[in-house]
């Protein structure tokens, strides 16, 4: 499993942005190594778009605190899920995430598997998903990882990682 001090996997993901009044194009490839270079990223992952906790608590917290993250030196906020880019784009539109959070699709779970942060939800109709977590990444290196256990939602929320960013726990 990925740990503090490890580099993010060199994989390609995708995103599809739906912007009102424009013709949406995509999905567009996201080469993780290129996209995180020389940036401070807060990445949070959810088991699934449009699912109850993800939609009512996890993602909205990051949307609401976007300005605070930016003021604390975060360049981008990423939401990652093992969903396709179209679903992530639609979910981002519903959340009002445009210009705030990049809705990143890990449709084949390549990032999730490479980090060892998969969640086995077979038998529940959901298959292989991402575990719920948040991480602080600087120049592609994990500086903080908040992994939920036992299906909880206690440590990966926006307020927790924002406090960590502000405290510069990675120093």
Tab-separated table of N, CA and C in Angstrom:
chain	number	residue	atom	x	y	z
A	1	UNK	N	0.839	-1.180	0.000
A	1	UNK	CA	0.000	0.000	0.000
A	1	UNK	C	0.886	1.246	0.000
A	2	UNK	N	0.444	2.266	-0.727
A	2	UNK	CA	1.188	3.525	-0.783
A	2	UNK	C	1.290	4.110	0.633
A	3	UNK	N	2.377	4.810	0.887
A	3	UNK	CA	2.614	5.372	2.211
A	3	UNK	C	3.234	6.760	2.074
A	4	UNK	N	3.259	7.475	3.172
A	4	UNK	CA	3.903	8.782	3.200
A	4	UNK	C	5.346	8.611	2.739
A	5	UNK	N	5.770	9.480	1.824
A	5	UNK	CA	7.107	9.426	1.257
A	5	UNK	C	7.159	8.752	-0.099
A	6	UNK	N	6.105	8.013	-0.465
A	6	UNK	CA	6.047	7.356	-1.772
A	6	UNK	C	5.571	8.333	-2.848
A	7	UNK	N	5.970	8.057	-4.072
A	7	UNK	CA	5.482	8.825	-5.223
A	7	UNK	C	4.180	8.221	-5.724
A	8	UNK	N	3.330	9.077	-6.271
A	8	UNK	CA	2.102	8.589	-6.876
A	8	UNK	C	2.453	7.720	-8.076
A	9	UNK	N	1.622	6.741	-8.395
A	9	UNK	CA	1.903	5.873	-9.540
A	9	UNK	C	1.832	6.645	-10.857
A	10	UNK	N	2.679	6.248	-11.790
A	10	UNK	CA	2.719	6.877	-13.116
A	10	UNK	C	1.684	6.205	-14.006
A	11	UNK	N	0.433	6.624	-13.848
A	11	UNK	CA	-0.669	6.062	-14.624
A	11	UNK	C	-1.412	7.188	-15.329
A	12	UNK	N	-2.283	6.790	-16.235
A	12	UNK	CA	-3.121	7.752	-16.942
A	12	UNK	C	-4.563	7.562	-16.502
A	13	UNK	N	-5.190	8.636	-16.102
A	13	UNK	CA	-6.588	8.650	-15.687
A	13	UNK	C	-7.354	9.528	-16.674
A	14	UNK	N	-8.584	9.878	-16.354
A	14	UNK	CA	-9.332	10.742	-17.275
A	14	UNK	C	-10.289	11.644	-16.520
A	15	UNK	N	-10.698	12.711	-17.205
A	15	UNK	CA	-11.709	13.605	-16.651
A	15	UNK	C	-12.563	14.148	-17.793
A	16	UNK	N	-13.771	14.486	-17.454
A	16	UNK	CA	-14.743	15.019	-18.412
A	16	UNK	C	-15.442	16.174	-17.726
A	17	UNK	N	-15.226	17.363	-18.238
A	17	UNK	CA	-15.789	18.556	-17.615
A	17	UNK	C	-17.061	18.982	-18.324
A	18	UNK	N	-18.094	19.183	-17.555
A	18	UNK	CA	-19.354	19.683	-18.083
A	18	UNK	C	-19.491	21.119	-17.599
A	19	UNK	N	-19.431	22.056	-18.526
A	19	UNK	CA	-19.528	23.465	-18.182
A	19	UNK	C	-20.760	24.034	-18.867
A	20	UNK	N	-21.653	24.629	-18.089
A	20	UNK	CA	-22.889	25.186	-18.640
A	20	UNK	C	-22.583	26.171	-19.765
A	21	UNK	N	-23.357	26.072	-20.834
A	21	UNK	CA	-23.240	27.015	-21.940
A	21	UNK	C	-22.118	26.706	-22.911
A	22	UNK	N	-21.430	25.583	-22.720
A	22	UNK	CA	-20.358	25.220	-23.638
A	22	UNK	C	-20.574	23.799	-24.127
A	23	UNK	N	-19.862	23.458	-25.155
A	23	UNK	CA	-19.887	22.091	-25.664
A	23	UNK	C	-18.793	21.319	-24.930
A	24	UNK	N	-19.190	20.360	-24.113
A	24	UNK	CA	-18.222	19.576	-23.358
A	24	UNK	C	-17.479	18.634	-24.293
A	25	UNK	N	-16.177	18.562	-24.118
A	25	UNK	CA	-15.339	17.665	-24.904
A	25	UNK	C	-14.642	16.702	-23.971
A	26	UNK	N	-14.403	15.539	-24.475
A	26	UNK	CA	-13.672	14.587	-23.649
A	26	UNK	C	-14.261	13.213	-23.795
A	27	UNK	N	-13.856	12.322	-22.953
A	27	UNK	CA	-12.974	12.517	-21.810
A	27	UNK	C	-11.543	12.834	-22.235
A	28	UNK	N	-10.857	13.502	-21.339
A	28	UNK	CA	-9.479	13.904	-21.564
A	28	UNK	C	-8.555	13.109	-20.655
A	29	UNK	N	-7.429	12.684	-21.213
A	29	UNK	CA	-6.446	11.943	-20.430
A	29	UNK	C	-5.755	12.841	-19.418
A	30	UNK	N	-5.484	12.271	-18.267
A	30	UNK	CA	-4.741	12.927	-17.198
A	30	UNK	C	-3.527	12.051	-16.917
A	31	UNK	N	-2.359	12.520	-17.273
A	31	UNK	CA	-1.132	11.794	-16.963
A	31	UNK	C	-0.697	12.260	-15.580
A	32	UNK	N	-0.854	11.399	-14.609
A	32	UNK	CA	-0.670	11.785	-13.209
A	32	UNK	C	0.689	12.428	-12.965
A	33	UNK	N	1.764	11.819	-13.430
A	33	UNK	CA	3.108	12.367	-13.175
A	33	UNK	C	3.251	13.795	-13.698
A	34	UNK	N	2.690	14.068	-14.860
A	34	UNK	CA	2.769	15.422	-15.432
A	34	UNK	C	1.888	16.406	-14.672
A	35	UNK	N	0.702	15.962	-14.294
A	35	UNK	CA	-0.278	16.852	-13.661
A	35	UNK	C	0.082	17.245	-12.232
A	36	UNK	N	0.880	16.431	-11.552
A	36	UNK	CA	1.231	16.742	-10.157
A	36	UNK	C	2.599	17.411	-10.024
A	37	UNK	N	3.351	17.470	-11.113
A	37	UNK	CA	4.699	18.054	-11.057
A	37	UNK	C	4.645	19.504	-10.590
A	38	UNK	N	5.460	19.812	-9.591
A	38	UNK	CA	5.602	21.168	-9.061
A	38	UNK	C	4.299	21.754	-8.528
A	39	UNK	N	3.413	20.896	-8.044
A	39	UNK	CA	2.140	21.356	-7.490
A	39	UNK	C	1.905	20.727	-6.121
A	40	UNK	N	1.098	21.411	-5.343
A	40	UNK	CA	0.570	20.867	-4.102
A	40	UNK	C	-0.878	20.488	-4.376
A	41	UNK	N	-1.166	19.198	-4.204
A	41	UNK	CA	-2.482	18.657	-4.520
A	41	UNK	C	-3.085	18.039	-3.267
A	42	UNK	N	-4.356	18.289	-3.046
A	42	UNK	CA	-5.121	17.511	-2.077
A	42	UNK	C	-5.989	16.588	-2.908
A	43	UNK	N	-5.801	15.303	-2.709
A	43	UNK	CA	-6.551	14.284	-3.432
A	43	UNK	C	-7.414	13.551	-2.420
A	44	UNK	N	-8.699	13.449	-2.727
A	44	UNK	CA	-9.545	12.604	-1.893
A	44	UNK	C	-10.239	11.600	-2.793
A	45	UNK	N	-10.417	10.407	-2.272
A	45	UNK	CA	-11.027	9.338	-3.049
A	45	UNK	C	-12.263	8.832	-2.329
A	46	UNK	N	-13.217	8.422	-3.147
A	46	UNK	CA	-14.496	7.941	-2.633
A	46	UNK	C	-14.830	6.591	-3.269
A	47	UNK	N	-15.619	5.775	-2.592
A	47	UNK	CA	-16.011	4.498	-3.177
A	47	UNK	C	-16.874	4.639	-4.428
A	48	UNK	N	-17.672	5.698	-4.534
A	48	UNK	CA	-18.488	5.843	-5.730
A	48	UNK	C	-19.184	7.177	-5.833
A	49	UNK	N	-19.215	7.688	-7.056
A	49	UNK	CA	-19.975	8.905	-7.341
A	49	UNK	C	-21.449	8.654	-7.062
A	50	UNK	N	-22.137	9.683	-6.619
A	50	UNK	CA	-23.575	9.654	-6.376
A	50	UNK	C	-23.987	8.717	-5.228
A	51	UNK	N	-23.032	8.214	-4.463
A	51	UNK	CA	-23.380	7.365	-3.331
A	51	UNK	C	-23.650	8.248	-2.106
A	52	UNK	N	-24.400	7.752	-1.112
A	52	UNK	CA	-24.884	8.619	-0.036
A	52	UNK	C	-23.837	9.428	0.724
A	53	UNK	N	-22.879	8.789	1.376
A	53	UNK	CA	-21.894	9.539	2.163
A	53	UNK	C	-21.024	10.409	1.262
A	54	UNK	N	-20.654	9.888	0.114
A	54	UNK	CA	-19.802	10.625	-0.818
A	54	UNK	C	-20.483	11.909	-1.293
A	55	UNK	N	-21.780	11.819	-1.582
A	55	UNK	CA	-22.523	12.950	-2.130
A	55	UNK	C	-23.032	13.928	-1.079
A	56	UNK	N	-23.307	13.436	0.117
A	56	UNK	CA	-23.891	14.327	1.121
A	56	UNK	C	-22.868	14.910	2.089
A	57	UNK	N	-21.706	14.226	2.250
A	57	UNK	CA	-20.732	14.690	3.232
A	57	UNK	C	-19.325	14.888	2.673
A	58	UNK	N	-18.782	13.837	2.045
A	58	UNK	CA	-17.372	13.879	1.676
A	58	UNK	C	-17.065	14.962	0.637
A	59	UNK	N	-17.597	14.833	-0.557
A	59	UNK	CA	-17.300	15.792	-1.628
A	59	UNK	C	-17.777	17.210	-1.313
A	60	UNK	N	-18.976	17.406	-0.764
A	60	UNK	CA	-19.409	18.778	-0.476
A	60	UNK	C	-18.479	19.541	0.469
A	61	UNK	N	-17.846	18.849	1.397
A	61	UNK	CA	-16.908	19.519	2.292
A	61	UNK	C	-15.749	20.153	1.544
A	62	UNK	N	-15.253	19.468	0.522
A	62	UNK	CA	-14.156	20.015	-0.274
A	62	UNK	C	-14.624	21.168	-1.145
A	63	UNK	N	-15.832	21.072	-1.690
A	63	UNK	CA	-16.393	22.179	-2.477
A	63	UNK	C	-16.503	23.419	-1.595
A	64	UNK	N	-17.028	23.247	-0.390
A	64	UNK	CA	-17.237	24.372	0.521
A	64	UNK	C	-15.939	25.014	0.988
A	65	UNK	N	-14.879	24.236	1.126
A	65	UNK	CA	-13.620	24.756	1.674
A	65	UNK	C	-12.568	25.062	0.609
A	66	UNK	N	-12.960	25.088	-0.650
A	66	UNK	CA	-12.007	25.321	-1.733
A	66	UNK	C	-11.170	26.577	-1.506
A	67	UNK	N	-11.791	27.674	-1.180
A	67	UNK	CA	-11.051	28.927	-0.997
A	67	UNK	C	-10.036	28.827	0.141
A	68	UNK	N	-10.396	28.122	1.205
A	68	UNK	CA	-9.479	27.947	2.321
A	68	UNK	C	-8.277	27.093	1.922
A	69	UNK	N	-8.529	26.050	1.123
A	69	UNK	CA	-7.411	25.229	0.625
A	69	UNK	C	-6.476	26.075	-0.228
A	70	UNK	N	-7.036	26.877	-1.119
A	70	UNK	CA	-6.215	27.727	-1.991
A	70	UNK	C	-5.393	28.710	-1.162
A	71	UNK	N	-6.024	29.310	-0.150
A	71	UNK	CA	-5.323	30.262	0.719
A	71	UNK	C	-4.196	29.598	1.498
A	72	UNK	N	-4.321	28.290	1.752
A	72	UNK	CA	-3.301	27.541	2.490
A	72	UNK	C	-2.191	27.021	1.574
A	73	UNK	N	-2.279	27.318	0.275
A	73	UNK	CA	-1.211	26.935	-0.639
A	73	UNK	C	-1.474	25.711	-1.499
A	74	UNK	N	-2.688	25.199	-1.487
A	74	UNK	CA	-3.029	24.050	-2.323
A	74	UNK	C	-3.328	24.544	-3.737
A	75	UNK	N	-2.661	23.955	-4.721
A	75	UNK	CA	-2.868	24.345	-6.114
A	75	UNK	C	-4.139	23.754	-6.700
A	76	UNK	N	-4.406	22.490	-6.393
A	76	UNK	CA	-5.580	21.815	-6.940
A	76	UNK	C	-6.131	20.816	-5.931
A	77	UNK	N	-7.438	20.578	-6.035
A	77	UNK	CA	-8.117	19.536	-5.275
A	77	UNK	C	-8.633	18.532	-6.297
A	78	UNK	N	-8.335	17.256	-6.057
A	78	UNK	CA	-8.792	16.185	-6.943
A	78	UNK	C	-9.730	15.270	-6.178
A	79	UNK	N	-10.817	14.896	-6.827
A	79	UNK	CA	-11.699	13.855	-6.330
A	79	UNK	C	-11.539	12.668	-7.262
A	80	UNK	N	-11.186	11.517	-6.717
A	80	UNK	CA	-10.954	10.324	-7.520
A	80	UNK	C	-11.937	9.232	-7.131
A	81	UNK	N	-12.465	8.556	-8.149
A	81	UNK	CA	-13.350	7.418	-7.902
A	81	UNK	C	-13.222	6.416	-9.034
A	82	UNK	N	-13.491	5.162	-8.725
A	82	UNK	CA	-13.509	4.112	-9.740
A	82	UNK	C	-14.878	4.184	-10.426
A	83	UNK	N	-15.022	5.215	-11.228
A	83	UNK	CA	-16.185	5.446	-12.079
A	83	UNK	C	-15.641	5.919	-13.417
A	84	UNK	N	-16.489	5.953	-14.436
A	84	UNK	CA	-16.026	6.471	-15.720
A	84	UNK	C	-16.058	7.995	-15.719
A	85	UNK	N	-15.382	8.577	-16.688
A	85	UNK	CA	-15.236	10.034	-16.756
A	85	UNK	C	-16.580	10.741	-16.924
A	86	UNK	N	-17.520	10.131	-17.639
A	86	UNK	CA	-18.820	10.761	-17.835
A	86	UNK	C	-19.597	10.851	-16.522
A	87	UNK	N	-19.539	9.801	-15.733
A	87	UNK	CA	-20.201	9.802	-14.428
A	87	UNK	C	-19.552	10.845	-13.523
A	88	UNK	N	-18.230	10.891	-13.510
A	88	UNK	CA	-17.539	11.875	-12.666
A	88	UNK	C	-17.863	13.299	-13.104
A	89	UNK	N	-17.961	13.520	-14.416
A	89	UNK	CA	-18.331	14.844	-14.917
A	89	UNK	C	-19.734	15.240	-14.487
A	90	UNK	N	-20.672	14.318	-14.605
A	90	UNK	CA	-22.053	14.593	-14.200
A	90	UNK	C	-22.155	14.833	-12.698
A	91	UNK	N	-21.406	14.052	-11.919
A	91	UNK	CA	-21.425	14.227	-10.473
A	91	UNK	C	-20.825	15.579	-10.094
A	92	UNK	N	-19.730	15.940	-10.757
A	92	UNK	CA	-19.124	17.244	-10.502
A	92	UNK	C	-20.089	18.381	-10.807
A	93	UNK	N	-20.851	18.250	-11.881
A	93	UNK	CA	-21.841	19.271	-12.230
A	93	UNK	C	-22.888	19.390	-11.125
A	94	UNK	N	-23.369	18.242	-10.653
A	94	UNK	CA	-24.381	18.253	-9.587
A	94	UNK	C	-23.841	18.874	-8.298
A	95	UNK	N	-22.568	18.625	-8.013
A	95	UNK	CA	-21.948	19.146	-6.788
A	95	UNK	C	-21.575	20.621	-6.876
A	96	UNK	N	-21.579	21.184	-8.092
A	96	UNK	CA	-21.097	22.557	-8.265
A	96	UNK	C	-19.591	22.629	-8.138
A	97	UNK	N	-18.899	21.595	-8.613
A	97	UNK	CA	-17.452	21.487	-8.441
A	97	UNK	C	-16.642	22.196	-9.521
A	98	UNK	N	-17.269	22.660	-10.585
A	98	UNK	CA	-16.531	23.294	-11.685
A	98	UNK	C	-15.685	24.450	-11.166
A	99	UNK	N	-14.404	24.427	-11.530
A	99	UNK	CA	-13.479	25.472	-11.104
A	99	UNK	C	-12.989	25.304	-9.672
A	100	UNK	N	-13.468	24.275	-8.994
A	100	UNK	CA	-13.086	24.050	-7.606
A	100	UNK	C	-12.358	22.720	-7.436
A	101	UNK	N	-12.953	21.663	-7.945
A	101	UNK	CA	-12.414	20.315	-7.781
A	101	UNK	C	-12.313	19.649	-9.139
A	102	UNK	N	-11.204	18.991	-9.388
A	102	UNK	CA	-11.058	18.173	-10.592
A	102	UNK	C	-11.645	16.802	-10.279
A	103	UNK	N	-12.612	16.394	-11.067
A	103	UNK	CA	-13.312	15.123	-10.878
A	103	UNK	C	-12.607	14.082	-11.742
A	104	UNK	N	-11.741	13.297	-11.124
A	104	UNK	CA	-10.848	12.380	-11.836
A	104	UNK	C	-11.415	10.959	-11.826
A	105	UNK	N	-11.519	10.395	-13.022
A	105	UNK	CA	-12.046	9.040	-13.178
A	105	UNK	C	-10.908	8.025	-13.232
A	106	UNK	N	-11.049	6.997	-12.422
A	106	UNK	CA	-10.134	5.856	-12.410
A	106	UNK	C	-10.948	4.642	-12.854
A	107	UNK	N	-11.499	4.745	-14.057
A	107	UNK	CA	-12.453	3.761	-14.554
A	107	UNK	C	-11.984	2.327	-14.532
A	108	UNK	N	-10.720	2.087	-14.780
A	108	UNK	CA	-10.172	0.728	-14.752
A	108	UNK	C	-9.472	0.410	-13.439
A	109	UNK	N	-9.561	1.300	-12.482
A	109	UNK	CA	-8.952	1.144	-11.154
A	109	UNK	C	-7.433	0.994	-11.212
A	110	UNK	N	-6.798	1.570	-12.226
A	110	UNK	CA	-5.339	1.427	-12.334
A	110	UNK	C	-4.614	2.182	-11.226
A	111	UNK	N	-5.069	3.379	-10.903
A	111	UNK	CA	-4.471	4.151	-9.819
A	111	UNK	C	-4.760	3.460	-8.486
A	112	UNK	N	-6.001	3.080	-8.310
A	112	UNK	CA	-6.431	2.445	-7.067
A	112	UNK	C	-5.656	1.164	-6.796
A	113	UNK	N	-5.503	0.331	-7.805
A	113	UNK	CA	-4.736	-0.906	-7.636
A	113	UNK	C	-3.258	-0.612	-7.401
A	114	UNK	N	-2.703	0.352	-8.135
A	114	UNK	CA	-1.276	0.675	-8.003
A	114	UNK	C	-0.942	1.230	-6.618
A	115	UNK	N	-1.907	1.897	-5.988
A	115	UNK	CA	-1.674	2.434	-4.644
A	115	UNK	C	-2.012	1.424	-3.551
A	116	UNK	N	-2.684	0.340	-3.926
A	116	UNK	CA	-3.095	-0.644	-2.938
A	116	UNK	C	-4.246	-0.171	-2.075
A	117	UNK	N	-4.995	0.801	-2.572
A	117	UNK	CA	-6.089	1.378	-1.795
A	117	UNK	C	-7.456	0.947	-2.317
A	118	UNK	N	-7.530	-0.316	-2.771
A	118	UNK	CA	-8.797	-0.799	-3.293
A	118	UNK	C	-9.719	-1.281	-2.170
A	119	UNK	N	-10.993	-1.264	-2.479
A	119	UNK	CA	-12.029	-1.695	-1.555
A	119	UNK	C	-12.867	-2.737	-2.279
A	120	UNK	N	-12.933	-3.928	-1.737
A	120	UNK	CA	-13.661	-5.035	-2.354
A	120	UNK	C	-15.127	-4.971	-1.943
A	121	UNK	N	-15.974	-4.544	-2.883
A	121	UNK	CA	-17.407	-4.483	-2.620
A	121	UNK	C	-18.176	-5.468	-3.502
A	122	UNK	N	-17.468	-6.536	-3.899
A	122	UNK	CA	-18.141	-7.606	-4.636
A	122	UNK	C	-19.182	-8.232	-3.712
A	123	UNK	N	-20.256	-8.683	-4.295
A	123	UNK	CA	-21.336	-9.253	-3.508
A	123	UNK	C	-22.317	-8.204	-3.028
A	124	UNK	N	-21.943	-6.945	-3.151
A	124	UNK	CA	-22.829	-5.835	-2.790
A	124	UNK	C	-23.256	-5.073	-4.045
A	125	UNK	N	-22.861	-5.636	-5.217
A	125	UNK	CA	-23.241	-5.018	-6.478
A	125	UNK	C	-22.364	-3.862	-6.907
A	126	UNK	N	-21.246	-3.644	-6.223
A	126	UNK	CA	-20.395	-2.498	-6.536
A	126	UNK	C	-19.018	-2.894	-7.065
A	127	UNK	N	-18.646	-4.158	-6.942
A	127	UNK	CA	-17.370	-4.618	-7.467
A	127	UNK	C	-16.173	-4.011	-6.764
A	128	UNK	N	-15.104	-3.801	-7.527
A	128	UNK	CA	-13.878	-3.209	-6.993
A	128	UNK	C	-14.016	-1.692	-6.981
A	129	UNK	N	-13.776	-1.089	-5.864
A	129	UNK	CA	-13.869	0.369	-5.696
A	129	UNK	C	-12.620	0.882	-5.000
A	130	UNK	N	-12.554	2.190	-4.867
A	130	UNK	CA	-11.477	2.807	-4.106
A	130	UNK	C	-11.891	2.888	-2.650
A	131	UNK	N	-10.921	2.728	-1.778
A	131	UNK	CA	-11.154	3.013	-0.368
A	131	UNK	C	-11.405	4.510	-0.224
A	132	UNK	N	-11.980	4.902	0.883
A	132	UNK	CA	-12.198	6.322	1.165
A	132	UNK	C	-10.955	6.862	1.877
A	133	UNK	N	-10.372	7.910	1.326
A	133	UNK	CA	-9.184	8.501	1.933
A	133	UNK	C	-8.996	9.925	1.436
A	134	UNK	N	-8.085	10.622	2.079
A	134	UNK	CA	-7.591	11.904	1.573
A	134	UNK	C	-6.077	11.866	1.693
A	135	UNK	N	-5.417	12.607	0.812
A	135	UNK	CA	-3.959	12.687	0.890
A	135	UNK	C	-3.475	14.052	0.439
A	136	UNK	N	-2.383	14.459	1.011
A	136	UNK	CA	-1.675	15.667	0.605
A	136	UNK	C	-0.479	15.218	-0.218
A	137	UNK	N	-0.359	15.776	-1.419
A	137	UNK	CA	0.696	15.393	-2.344
A	137	UNK	C	1.459	16.649	-2.751
A	138	UNK	N	2.779	16.596	-2.631
A	138	UNK	CA	3.626	17.711	-3.076
A	138	UNK	C	4.605	17.190	-4.109
A	139	UNK	N	4.548	17.773	-5.297
A	139	UNK	CA	5.426	17.389	-6.396
A	139	UNK	C	5.413	15.873	-6.619
A	140	UNK	N	4.225	15.290	-6.513
A	140	UNK	CA	4.062	13.866	-6.780
A	140	UNK	C	4.347	12.936	-5.625
A	141	UNK	N	4.751	13.468	-4.472
A	141	UNK	CA	5.107	12.645	-3.317
A	141	UNK	C	4.042	12.794	-2.232
A	142	UNK	N	3.607	11.676	-1.689
A	142	UNK	CA	2.595	11.675	-0.629
A	142	UNK	C	3.212	12.204	0.660
A	143	UNK	N	2.600	13.261	1.193
A	143	UNK	CA	3.073	13.861	2.440
A	143	UNK	C	2.175	13.516	3.624
A	144	UNK	N	0.922	13.216	3.333
A	144	UNK	CA	-0.040	12.844	4.383
A	144	UNK	C	-1.073	11.930	3.761
A	145	UNK	N	-1.466	10.880	4.473
A	145	UNK	CA	-2.486	9.948	4.010
A	145	UNK	C	-3.446	9.670	5.155
A	146	UNK	N	-4.722	9.937	4.916
A	146	UNK	CA	-5.777	9.707	5.913
A	146	UNK	C	-6.723	8.648	5.356
A	147	UNK	N	-6.521	7.413	5.754
A	147	UNK	CA	-7.271	6.285	5.226
A	147	UNK	C	-8.373	5.874	6.197
A	148	UNK	N	-9.580	5.797	5.688
A	148	UNK	CA	-10.711	5.332	6.499
A	148	UNK	C	-10.656	3.814	6.626
A	149	UNK	N	-11.071	3.328	7.767
A	149	UNK	CA	-11.144	1.884	7.981
A	149	UNK	C	-12.577	1.505	8.351
A	150	UNK	N	-12.928	0.294	8.091
A	150	UNK	CA	-14.234	-0.261	8.459
A	150	UNK	C	-15.411	0.546	7.932
A	151	UNK	N	-15.242	1.146	6.760
A	151	UNK	CA	-16.355	1.868	6.144
A	151	UNK	C	-16.716	3.174	6.811
A	152	UNK	N	-15.877	3.689	7.652
A	152	UNK	CA	-16.182	4.923	8.373
A	152	UNK	C	-15.926	6.183	7.565
A	153	UNK	N	-16.286	7.304	8.159
A	153	UNK	CA	-16.007	8.622	7.593
A	153	UNK	C	-15.601	9.519	8.758
A	154	UNK	N	-14.333	9.355	9.181
A	154	UNK	CA	-13.857	10.066	10.359
A	154	UNK	C	-12.586	10.863	10.129
A	155	UNK	N	-11.712	10.427	9.196
A	155	UNK	CA	-10.397	11.059	9.061
A	155	UNK	C	-10.102	11.623	7.670
A	156	UNK	N	-10.942	11.336	6.702
A	156	UNK	CA	-10.645	11.764	5.324
A	156	UNK	C	-11.420	13.006	4.900
A	157	UNK	N	-12.108	13.624	5.825
A	157	UNK	CA	-12.936	14.791	5.519
A	157	UNK	C	-12.088	16.011	5.197
A	158	UNK	N	-12.729	16.990	4.584
A	158	UNK	CA	-12.036	18.207	4.144
A	158	UNK	C	-11.436	18.985	5.311
A	159	UNK	N	-12.162	19.121	6.395
A	159	UNK	CA	-11.661	19.903	7.536
A	159	UNK	C	-10.399	19.300	8.132
A	160	UNK	N	-10.336	17.971	8.195
A	160	UNK	CA	-9.157	17.314	8.768
A	160	UNK	C	-7.920	17.573	7.927
A	161	UNK	N	-8.007	17.369	6.620
A	161	UNK	CA	-6.809	17.563	5.800
A	161	UNK	C	-6.472	19.040	5.648
A	162	UNK	N	-7.473	19.912	5.694
A	162	UNK	CA	-7.186	21.345	5.662
A	162	UNK	C	-6.372	21.742	6.897
A	163	UNK	N	-6.718	21.232	8.049
A	163	UNK	CA	-5.953	21.517	9.271
A	163	UNK	C	-4.530	20.994	9.137
A	164	UNK	N	-4.354	19.838	8.492
A	164	UNK	CA	-3.021	19.275	8.282
A	164	UNK	C	-2.211	20.134	7.314
A	165	UNK	N	-2.868	20.604	6.271
A	165	UNK	CA	-2.176	21.484	5.302
A	165	UNK	C	-1.715	22.755	6.015
A	166	UNK	N	-2.610	23.331	6.790
A	166	UNK	CA	-2.278	24.569	7.516
A	166	UNK	C	-1.157	24.349	8.526
A	167	UNK	N	-1.127	23.193	9.163
A	167	UNK	CA	-0.105	22.902	10.171
A	167	UNK	C	1.209	22.482	9.540
A	168	UNK	N	1.182	22.265	8.233
A	168	UNK	CA	2.367	21.832	7.495
A	168	UNK	C	2.969	20.590	8.131
A	169	UNK	N	2.092	19.576	8.335
A	169	UNK	CA	2.510	18.339	8.995
A	169	UNK	C	3.570	17.586	8.208
A	170	UNK	N	3.787	17.974	6.965
A	170	UNK	CA	4.758	17.260	6.143
A	170	UNK	C	6.159	17.833	6.281
A	171	UNK	N	6.321	18.837	7.109
A	171	UNK	CA	7.627	19.494	7.235
A	171	UNK	C	8.663	18.574	7.844
